[in-house]
Coordinates of C-alpha atoms and ligand atoms in Angstrom, one line a residue:
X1 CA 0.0 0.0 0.0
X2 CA 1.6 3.2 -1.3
X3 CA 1.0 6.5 0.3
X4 CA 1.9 10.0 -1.0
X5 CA 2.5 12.2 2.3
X6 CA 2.1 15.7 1.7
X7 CA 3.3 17.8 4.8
X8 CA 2.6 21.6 3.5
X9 CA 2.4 24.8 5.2
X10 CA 2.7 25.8 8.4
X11 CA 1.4 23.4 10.9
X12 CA 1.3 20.6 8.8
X13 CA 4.4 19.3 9.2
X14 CA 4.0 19.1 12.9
X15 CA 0.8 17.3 12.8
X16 CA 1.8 15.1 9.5
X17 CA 4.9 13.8 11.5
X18 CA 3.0 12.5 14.5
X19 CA 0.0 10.7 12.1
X20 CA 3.2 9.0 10.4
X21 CA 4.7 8.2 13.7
X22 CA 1.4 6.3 14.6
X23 CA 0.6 4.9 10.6
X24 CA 4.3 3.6 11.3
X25 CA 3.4 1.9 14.6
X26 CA 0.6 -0.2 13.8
X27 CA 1.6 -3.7 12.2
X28 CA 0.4 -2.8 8.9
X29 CA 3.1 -2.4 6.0
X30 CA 3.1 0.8 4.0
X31 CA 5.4 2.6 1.4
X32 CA 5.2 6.0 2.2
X33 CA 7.0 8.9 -0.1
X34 CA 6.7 12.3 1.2
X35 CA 7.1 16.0 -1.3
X36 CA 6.7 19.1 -1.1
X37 CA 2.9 20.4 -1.6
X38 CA 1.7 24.6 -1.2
X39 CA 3.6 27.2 -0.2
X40 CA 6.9 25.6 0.0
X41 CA 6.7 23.9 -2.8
X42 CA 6.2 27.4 -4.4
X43 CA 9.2 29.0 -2.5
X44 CA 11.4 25.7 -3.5
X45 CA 10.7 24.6 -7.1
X46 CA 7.9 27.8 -8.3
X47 CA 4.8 26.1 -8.0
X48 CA 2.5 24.9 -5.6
X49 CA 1.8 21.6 -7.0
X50 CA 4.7 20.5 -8.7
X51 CA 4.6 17.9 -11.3
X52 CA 6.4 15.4 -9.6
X53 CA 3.6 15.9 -6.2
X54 CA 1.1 15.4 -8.8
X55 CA 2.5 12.4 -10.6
X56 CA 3.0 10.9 -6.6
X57 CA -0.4 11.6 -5.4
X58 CA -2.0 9.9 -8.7
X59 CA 0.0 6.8 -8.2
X60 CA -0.7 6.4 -4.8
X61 CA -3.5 4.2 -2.8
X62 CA -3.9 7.4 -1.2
X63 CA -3.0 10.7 -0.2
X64 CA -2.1 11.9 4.0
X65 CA -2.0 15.5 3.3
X66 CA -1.2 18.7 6.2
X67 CA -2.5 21.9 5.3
X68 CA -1.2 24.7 2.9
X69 CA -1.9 28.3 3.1
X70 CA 0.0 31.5 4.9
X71 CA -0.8 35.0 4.8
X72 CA 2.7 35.7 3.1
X73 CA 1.0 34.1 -0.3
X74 CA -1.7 36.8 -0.4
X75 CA -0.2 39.2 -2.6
X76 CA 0.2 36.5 -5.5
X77 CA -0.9 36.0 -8.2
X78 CA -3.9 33.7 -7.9
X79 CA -3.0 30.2 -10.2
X80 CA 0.7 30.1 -7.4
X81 CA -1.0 30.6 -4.2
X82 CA -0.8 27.5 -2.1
X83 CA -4.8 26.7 -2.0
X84 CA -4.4 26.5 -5.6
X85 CA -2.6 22.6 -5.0
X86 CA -5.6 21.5 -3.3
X87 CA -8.2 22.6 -5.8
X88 CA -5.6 21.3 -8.2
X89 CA -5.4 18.1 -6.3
X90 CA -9.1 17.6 -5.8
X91 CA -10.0 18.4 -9.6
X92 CA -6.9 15.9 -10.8
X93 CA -7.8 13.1 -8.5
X94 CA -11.8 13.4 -9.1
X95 CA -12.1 13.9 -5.8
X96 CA -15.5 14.6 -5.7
X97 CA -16.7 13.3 -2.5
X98 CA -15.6 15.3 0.7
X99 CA -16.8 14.1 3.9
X100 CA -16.7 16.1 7.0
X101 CA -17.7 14.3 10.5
X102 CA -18.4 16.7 13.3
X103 CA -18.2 14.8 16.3
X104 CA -18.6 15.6 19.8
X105 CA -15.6 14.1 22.0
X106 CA -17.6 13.3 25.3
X107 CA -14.2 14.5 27.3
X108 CA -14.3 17.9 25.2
X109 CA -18.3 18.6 26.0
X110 CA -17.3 21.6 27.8
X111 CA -15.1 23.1 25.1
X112 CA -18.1 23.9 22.9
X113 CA -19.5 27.7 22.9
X114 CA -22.5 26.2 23.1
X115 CA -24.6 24.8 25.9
X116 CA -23.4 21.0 26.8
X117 CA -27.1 19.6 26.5
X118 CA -27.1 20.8 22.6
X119 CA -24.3 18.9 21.7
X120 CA -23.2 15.9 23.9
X121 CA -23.7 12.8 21.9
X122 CA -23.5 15.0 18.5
X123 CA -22.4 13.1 15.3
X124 CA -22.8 14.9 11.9
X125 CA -22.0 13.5 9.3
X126 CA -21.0 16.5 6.2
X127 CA -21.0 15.5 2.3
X128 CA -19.6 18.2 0.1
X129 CA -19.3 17.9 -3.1
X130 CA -16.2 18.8 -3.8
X131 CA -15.1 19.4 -7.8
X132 CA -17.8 21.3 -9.1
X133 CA -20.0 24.2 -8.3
X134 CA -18.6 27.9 -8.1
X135 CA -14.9 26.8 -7.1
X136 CA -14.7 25.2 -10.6
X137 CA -17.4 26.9 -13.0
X138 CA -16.0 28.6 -16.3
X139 CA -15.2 31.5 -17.3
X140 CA -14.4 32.9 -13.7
X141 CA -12.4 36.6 -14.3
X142 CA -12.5 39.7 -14.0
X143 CA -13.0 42.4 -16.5
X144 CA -12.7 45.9 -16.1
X145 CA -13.7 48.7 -18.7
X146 CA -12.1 50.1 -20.9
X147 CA -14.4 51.3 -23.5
X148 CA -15.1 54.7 -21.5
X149 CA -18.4 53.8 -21.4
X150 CA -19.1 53.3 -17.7
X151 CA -15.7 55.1 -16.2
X152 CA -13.7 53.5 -13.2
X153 CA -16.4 50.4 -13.6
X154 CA -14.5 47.0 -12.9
X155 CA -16.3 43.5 -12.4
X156 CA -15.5 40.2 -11.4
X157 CA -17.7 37.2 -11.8
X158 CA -17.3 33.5 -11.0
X159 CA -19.9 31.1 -12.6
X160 CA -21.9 28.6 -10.1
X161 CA -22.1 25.6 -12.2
X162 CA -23.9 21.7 -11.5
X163 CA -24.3 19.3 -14.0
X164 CA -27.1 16.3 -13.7
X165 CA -24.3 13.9 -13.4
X166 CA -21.8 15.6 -11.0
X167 CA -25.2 15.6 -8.3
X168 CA -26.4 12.6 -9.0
X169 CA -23.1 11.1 -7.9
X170 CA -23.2 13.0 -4.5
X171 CA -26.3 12.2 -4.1
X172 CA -25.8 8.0 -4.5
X173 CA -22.8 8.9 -1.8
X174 CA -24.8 10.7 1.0
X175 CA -27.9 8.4 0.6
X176 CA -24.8 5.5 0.6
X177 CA -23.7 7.1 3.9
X178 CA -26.9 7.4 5.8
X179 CA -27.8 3.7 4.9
X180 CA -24.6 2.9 6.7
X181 CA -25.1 4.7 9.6
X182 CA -28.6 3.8 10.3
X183 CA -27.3 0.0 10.5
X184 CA -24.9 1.4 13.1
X185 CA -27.8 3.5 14.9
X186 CA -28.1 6.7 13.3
X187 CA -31.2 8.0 12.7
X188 CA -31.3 7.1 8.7
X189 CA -32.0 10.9 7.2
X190 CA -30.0 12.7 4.4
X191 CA -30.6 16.9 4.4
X192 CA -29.8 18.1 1.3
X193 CA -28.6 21.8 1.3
X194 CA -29.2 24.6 -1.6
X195 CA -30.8 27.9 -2.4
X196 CA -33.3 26.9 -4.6
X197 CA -35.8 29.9 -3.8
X198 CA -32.9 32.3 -5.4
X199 CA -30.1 29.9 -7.5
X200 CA -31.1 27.9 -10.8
X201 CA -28.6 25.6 -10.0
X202 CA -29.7 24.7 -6.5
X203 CA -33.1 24.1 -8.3
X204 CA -31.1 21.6 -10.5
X205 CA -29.5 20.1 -7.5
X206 CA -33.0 19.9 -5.3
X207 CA -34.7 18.4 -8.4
X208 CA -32.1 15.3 -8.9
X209 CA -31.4 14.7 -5.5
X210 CA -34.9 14.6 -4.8
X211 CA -34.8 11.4 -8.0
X212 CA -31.9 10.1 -6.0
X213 CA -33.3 9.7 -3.2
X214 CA -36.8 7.7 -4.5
X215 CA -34.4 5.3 -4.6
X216 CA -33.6 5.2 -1.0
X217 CA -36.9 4.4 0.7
X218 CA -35.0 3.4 3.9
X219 CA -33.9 7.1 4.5
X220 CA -35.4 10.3 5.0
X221 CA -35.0 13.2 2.6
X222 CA -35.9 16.9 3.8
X223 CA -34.4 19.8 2.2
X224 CA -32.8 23.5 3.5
X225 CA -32.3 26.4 1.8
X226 CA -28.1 27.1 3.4
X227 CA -29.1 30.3 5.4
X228 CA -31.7 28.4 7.5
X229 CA -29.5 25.4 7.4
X230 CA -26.7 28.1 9.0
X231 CA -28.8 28.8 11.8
X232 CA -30.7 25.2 12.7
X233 CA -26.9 23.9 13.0
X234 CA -26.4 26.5 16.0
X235 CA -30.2 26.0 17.1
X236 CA -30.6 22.3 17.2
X237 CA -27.3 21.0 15.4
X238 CA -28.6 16.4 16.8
X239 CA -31.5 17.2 14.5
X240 CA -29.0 16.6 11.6
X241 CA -27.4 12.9 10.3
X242 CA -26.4 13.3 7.3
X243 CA -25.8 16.7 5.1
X244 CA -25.0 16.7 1.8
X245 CA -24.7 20.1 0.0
X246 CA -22.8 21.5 -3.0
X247 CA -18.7 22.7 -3.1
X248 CA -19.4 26.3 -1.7
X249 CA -22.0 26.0 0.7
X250 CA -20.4 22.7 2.1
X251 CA -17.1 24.5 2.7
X252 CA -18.8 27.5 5.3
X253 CA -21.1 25.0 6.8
X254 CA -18.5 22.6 7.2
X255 CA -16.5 25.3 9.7
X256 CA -19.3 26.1 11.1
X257 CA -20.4 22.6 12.3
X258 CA -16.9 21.7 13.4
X259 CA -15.9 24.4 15.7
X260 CA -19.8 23.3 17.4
X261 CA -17.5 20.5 18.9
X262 CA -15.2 23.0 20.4
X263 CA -12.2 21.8 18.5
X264 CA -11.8 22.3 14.9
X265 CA -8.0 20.7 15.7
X266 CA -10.0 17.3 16.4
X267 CA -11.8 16.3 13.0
X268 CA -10.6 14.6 9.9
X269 CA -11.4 14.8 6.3
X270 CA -12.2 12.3 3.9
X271 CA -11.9 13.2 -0.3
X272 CA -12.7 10.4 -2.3
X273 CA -13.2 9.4 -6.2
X274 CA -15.1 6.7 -7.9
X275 CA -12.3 4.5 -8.1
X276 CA -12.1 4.9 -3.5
X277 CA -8.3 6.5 -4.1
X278 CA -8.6 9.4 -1.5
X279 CA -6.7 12.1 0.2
X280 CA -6.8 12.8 3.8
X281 CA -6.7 16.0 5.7
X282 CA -7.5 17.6 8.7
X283 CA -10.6 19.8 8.6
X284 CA -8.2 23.1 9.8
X285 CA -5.8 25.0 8.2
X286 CA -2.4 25.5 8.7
X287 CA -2.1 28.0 11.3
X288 CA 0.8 30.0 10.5
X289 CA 0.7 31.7 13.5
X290 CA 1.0 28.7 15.9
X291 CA 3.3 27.1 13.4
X292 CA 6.9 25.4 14.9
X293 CA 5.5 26.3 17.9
X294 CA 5.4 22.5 19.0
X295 CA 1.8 23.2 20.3
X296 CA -0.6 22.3 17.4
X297 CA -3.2 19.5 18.3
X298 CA -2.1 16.4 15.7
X299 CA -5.3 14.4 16.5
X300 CA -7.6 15.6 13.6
X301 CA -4.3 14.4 11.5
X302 CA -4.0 11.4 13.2
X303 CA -7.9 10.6 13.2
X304 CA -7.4 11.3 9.1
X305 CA -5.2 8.5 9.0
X306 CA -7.5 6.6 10.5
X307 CA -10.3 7.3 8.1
X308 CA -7.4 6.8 5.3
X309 CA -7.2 2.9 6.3
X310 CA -11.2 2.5 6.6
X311 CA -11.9 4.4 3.3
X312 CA -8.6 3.6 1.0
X313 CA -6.5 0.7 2.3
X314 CA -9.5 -1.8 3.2
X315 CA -8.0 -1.8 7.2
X316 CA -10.9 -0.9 9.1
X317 CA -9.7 -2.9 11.8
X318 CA -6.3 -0.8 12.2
X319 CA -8.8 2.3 11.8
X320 CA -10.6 1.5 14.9
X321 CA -7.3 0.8 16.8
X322 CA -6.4 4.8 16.1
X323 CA -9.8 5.4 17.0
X324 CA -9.8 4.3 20.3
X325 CA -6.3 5.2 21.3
X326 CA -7.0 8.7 20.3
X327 CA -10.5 8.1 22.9
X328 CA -7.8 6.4 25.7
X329 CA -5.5 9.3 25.8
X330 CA -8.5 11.9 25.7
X331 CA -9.6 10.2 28.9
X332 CA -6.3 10.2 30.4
X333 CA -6.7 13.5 30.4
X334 CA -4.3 14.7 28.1
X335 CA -5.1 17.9 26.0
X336 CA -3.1 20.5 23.3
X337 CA -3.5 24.1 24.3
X338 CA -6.3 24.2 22.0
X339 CA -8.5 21.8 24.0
X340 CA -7.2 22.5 27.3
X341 CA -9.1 23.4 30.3
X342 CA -8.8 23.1 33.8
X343 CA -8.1 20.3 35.5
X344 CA -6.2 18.3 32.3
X345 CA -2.6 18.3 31.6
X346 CA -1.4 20.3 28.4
X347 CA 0.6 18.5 26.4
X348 CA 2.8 19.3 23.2
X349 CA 2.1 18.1 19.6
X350 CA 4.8 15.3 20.1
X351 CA 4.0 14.2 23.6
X352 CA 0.1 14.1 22.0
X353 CA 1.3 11.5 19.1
X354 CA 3.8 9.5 21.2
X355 CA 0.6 9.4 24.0
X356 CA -0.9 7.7 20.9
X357 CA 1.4 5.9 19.8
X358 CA 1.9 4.1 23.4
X359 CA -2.2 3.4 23.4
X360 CA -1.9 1.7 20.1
Ligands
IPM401 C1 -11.3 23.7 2.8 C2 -10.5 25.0 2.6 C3 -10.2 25.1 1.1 C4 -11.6 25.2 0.4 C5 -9.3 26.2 0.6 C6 -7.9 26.1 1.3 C7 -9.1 26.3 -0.8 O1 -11.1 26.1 3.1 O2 -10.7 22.6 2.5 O3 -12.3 23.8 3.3 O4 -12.1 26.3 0.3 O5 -12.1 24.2 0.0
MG402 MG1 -12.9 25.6 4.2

């Protein structure tokens, strides 16, 4: 099993180090090749995605990736910025099916800025589609005018695009997804997320998921135009299972339905294509401003890895090892600055893996 670790910016090397440390101590066998991805891969070779990262990440089972991004990037030109090698990742790989948990940690109940009763026991499950909609839709540009007719005017547009295909495939995957968690005890209901009172194609995307769905008579389908969605996920987020929405409007809700569990540095990331080839990733960002620091939590990383043997390398029973390690050492008491609170001990990035690493 080959697999193409990308590092990144910022804190991703921190956090990719101690997923590999506990990938490395589990009796499995893996080839692992690590390159340069984002920023750095910019500042050392002049692009963010380099050929050769591309050429590993296509040949691999899968993809453990860190994070890329810093504030330094901002002034460049768009197509080098370091977010540009995940879109370009994404869209090469057909990585069309994003799944976001947001799980509630029993130990972290408290680290919510919400009320404990709202969201003990909570267990979203988020499916964004992930290589369509406005991120991808052509022509995106910006014009400005020149022909003196209406002076200083300048416009940008971006085009929102959904084809009948690209949502029927999302669709299969959510419905897919609930069926599998209502054998494990999940309520059995898919909310599908649009703005079909404004957008035409939201209308497109309520209309075929709608088709999808006749053929999932087991599950429930309702249906939320993303503002109201917004605002029941802070209201009443345990009246959600499932969520499947398109590229934009999974990417804000996504945020916002992670940090309801306190810690965004505790949830993974799933991006899979139709042949199940994926690329892992924590849910947050690469933090520049914590970065070699030593203090960034690696579990989201590590929990990645976890969903990277369940989803891509057919070893769900070394997935549920990581699992519960990472639930041992959380009991123990052990806690990164980001999830610390009275009464635990604070613990570095390393100490967090190696705590890990001993569980296992
Ligand atoms: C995410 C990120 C990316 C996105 C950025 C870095 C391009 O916010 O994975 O959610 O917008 O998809
Ligand atoms: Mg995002």
């Amino acid at each position: 099993m080959k697999i193409a670790v990308l590092p990144g910016d910022g804190i991703g090397v921190e956090i990719v180090a101690e997923a590999v440390k506990v990938l490395n101590a589990l009796d499995c066998r893996f080839e692992m090749e690590t390159a340069l991805v984002g920023g750095v891969a910019y500042e050392a070779l002049g692009h963010p995605l380099p050929e050769f990262t591309l050429k590993l990440a296509k040949e691999a089972d899968a993809v453990l990736f860190g994070a890329v991004g810093d504030w330094k990037y901002d002034t460049l030109e768009r197509p080098l910025r370091p977010e540009q090698a995940i879109l370009g990742l994404r869209k090469n790989l057909g990585l069309f099916a994003n799944f976001r948990p947001a799980l509630c940690f029993e130990e972290l109940v408290g680290a919510s800025s919400l009320k404990p009763d709202l969201i003990a026991g909570l267990d979203i499950l988020i499916i964004r589609e992930l290589t369509g909609d406005v991120y991808f839709g052509q022509p995106r540009g910006r014009r400005v005018s020149t022909d003196g007719h209406f002076p200083g005017t300048e416009e940008a547009y971006d085009t929102m695009r959904y084809s009948r295909p690209e949502i029927e495939r999302i669709a299969h995957v959510a419905f897919g997804a609930a069926q599998k968690r209502k054998a494990a005890g999940s309520i059995g209901r898919v909310t599908s997320v649009d703005k079909a009172n404004v957008l035409e194609t939201s209308q497109l995307w309520r209309d075929v998921v709608e088709e999808i769905g006749t053929h999932y008579p087991d599950i429930a389908l309702d249906h939320l135009y993303v503002d109201n969605a917004a605002m029941q996920l802070v209201r009443q987020p345990k009246q959600f299972d499932v969520i499947v929405t398109g590229n934009l409007f999974g990417d804000i809700l996504s945020d916002e339905a992670s940090m309801l569990t306190g810690s965004i540095g505790m949830l993974p990331s799933a991006s899979i294509n139709a042949q199940g080839q994926g690329l892992f990733e924590p849910s947050h960002g690469s933090a520049p401003d914590i970065a070699g620091k030593g203090i960034a939590n690696p579990l989201a990383t590590i929990l990645s890895a976890a969903m990277m043997l369940r989803f891509s390398l057919n070893q769900p029973e070394a997935a549920q090892r990581i699992e519960v390690a990472v639930k041992k050492v959380l009991a123990q008491g052990l806690r990164t600055a980001d999830i610390y609170s009275a009464g635990t001990m604070c613990v570095s990035t390393v100490e967090m893996g190696s705590a890990v690493v001993k569980c296992l």
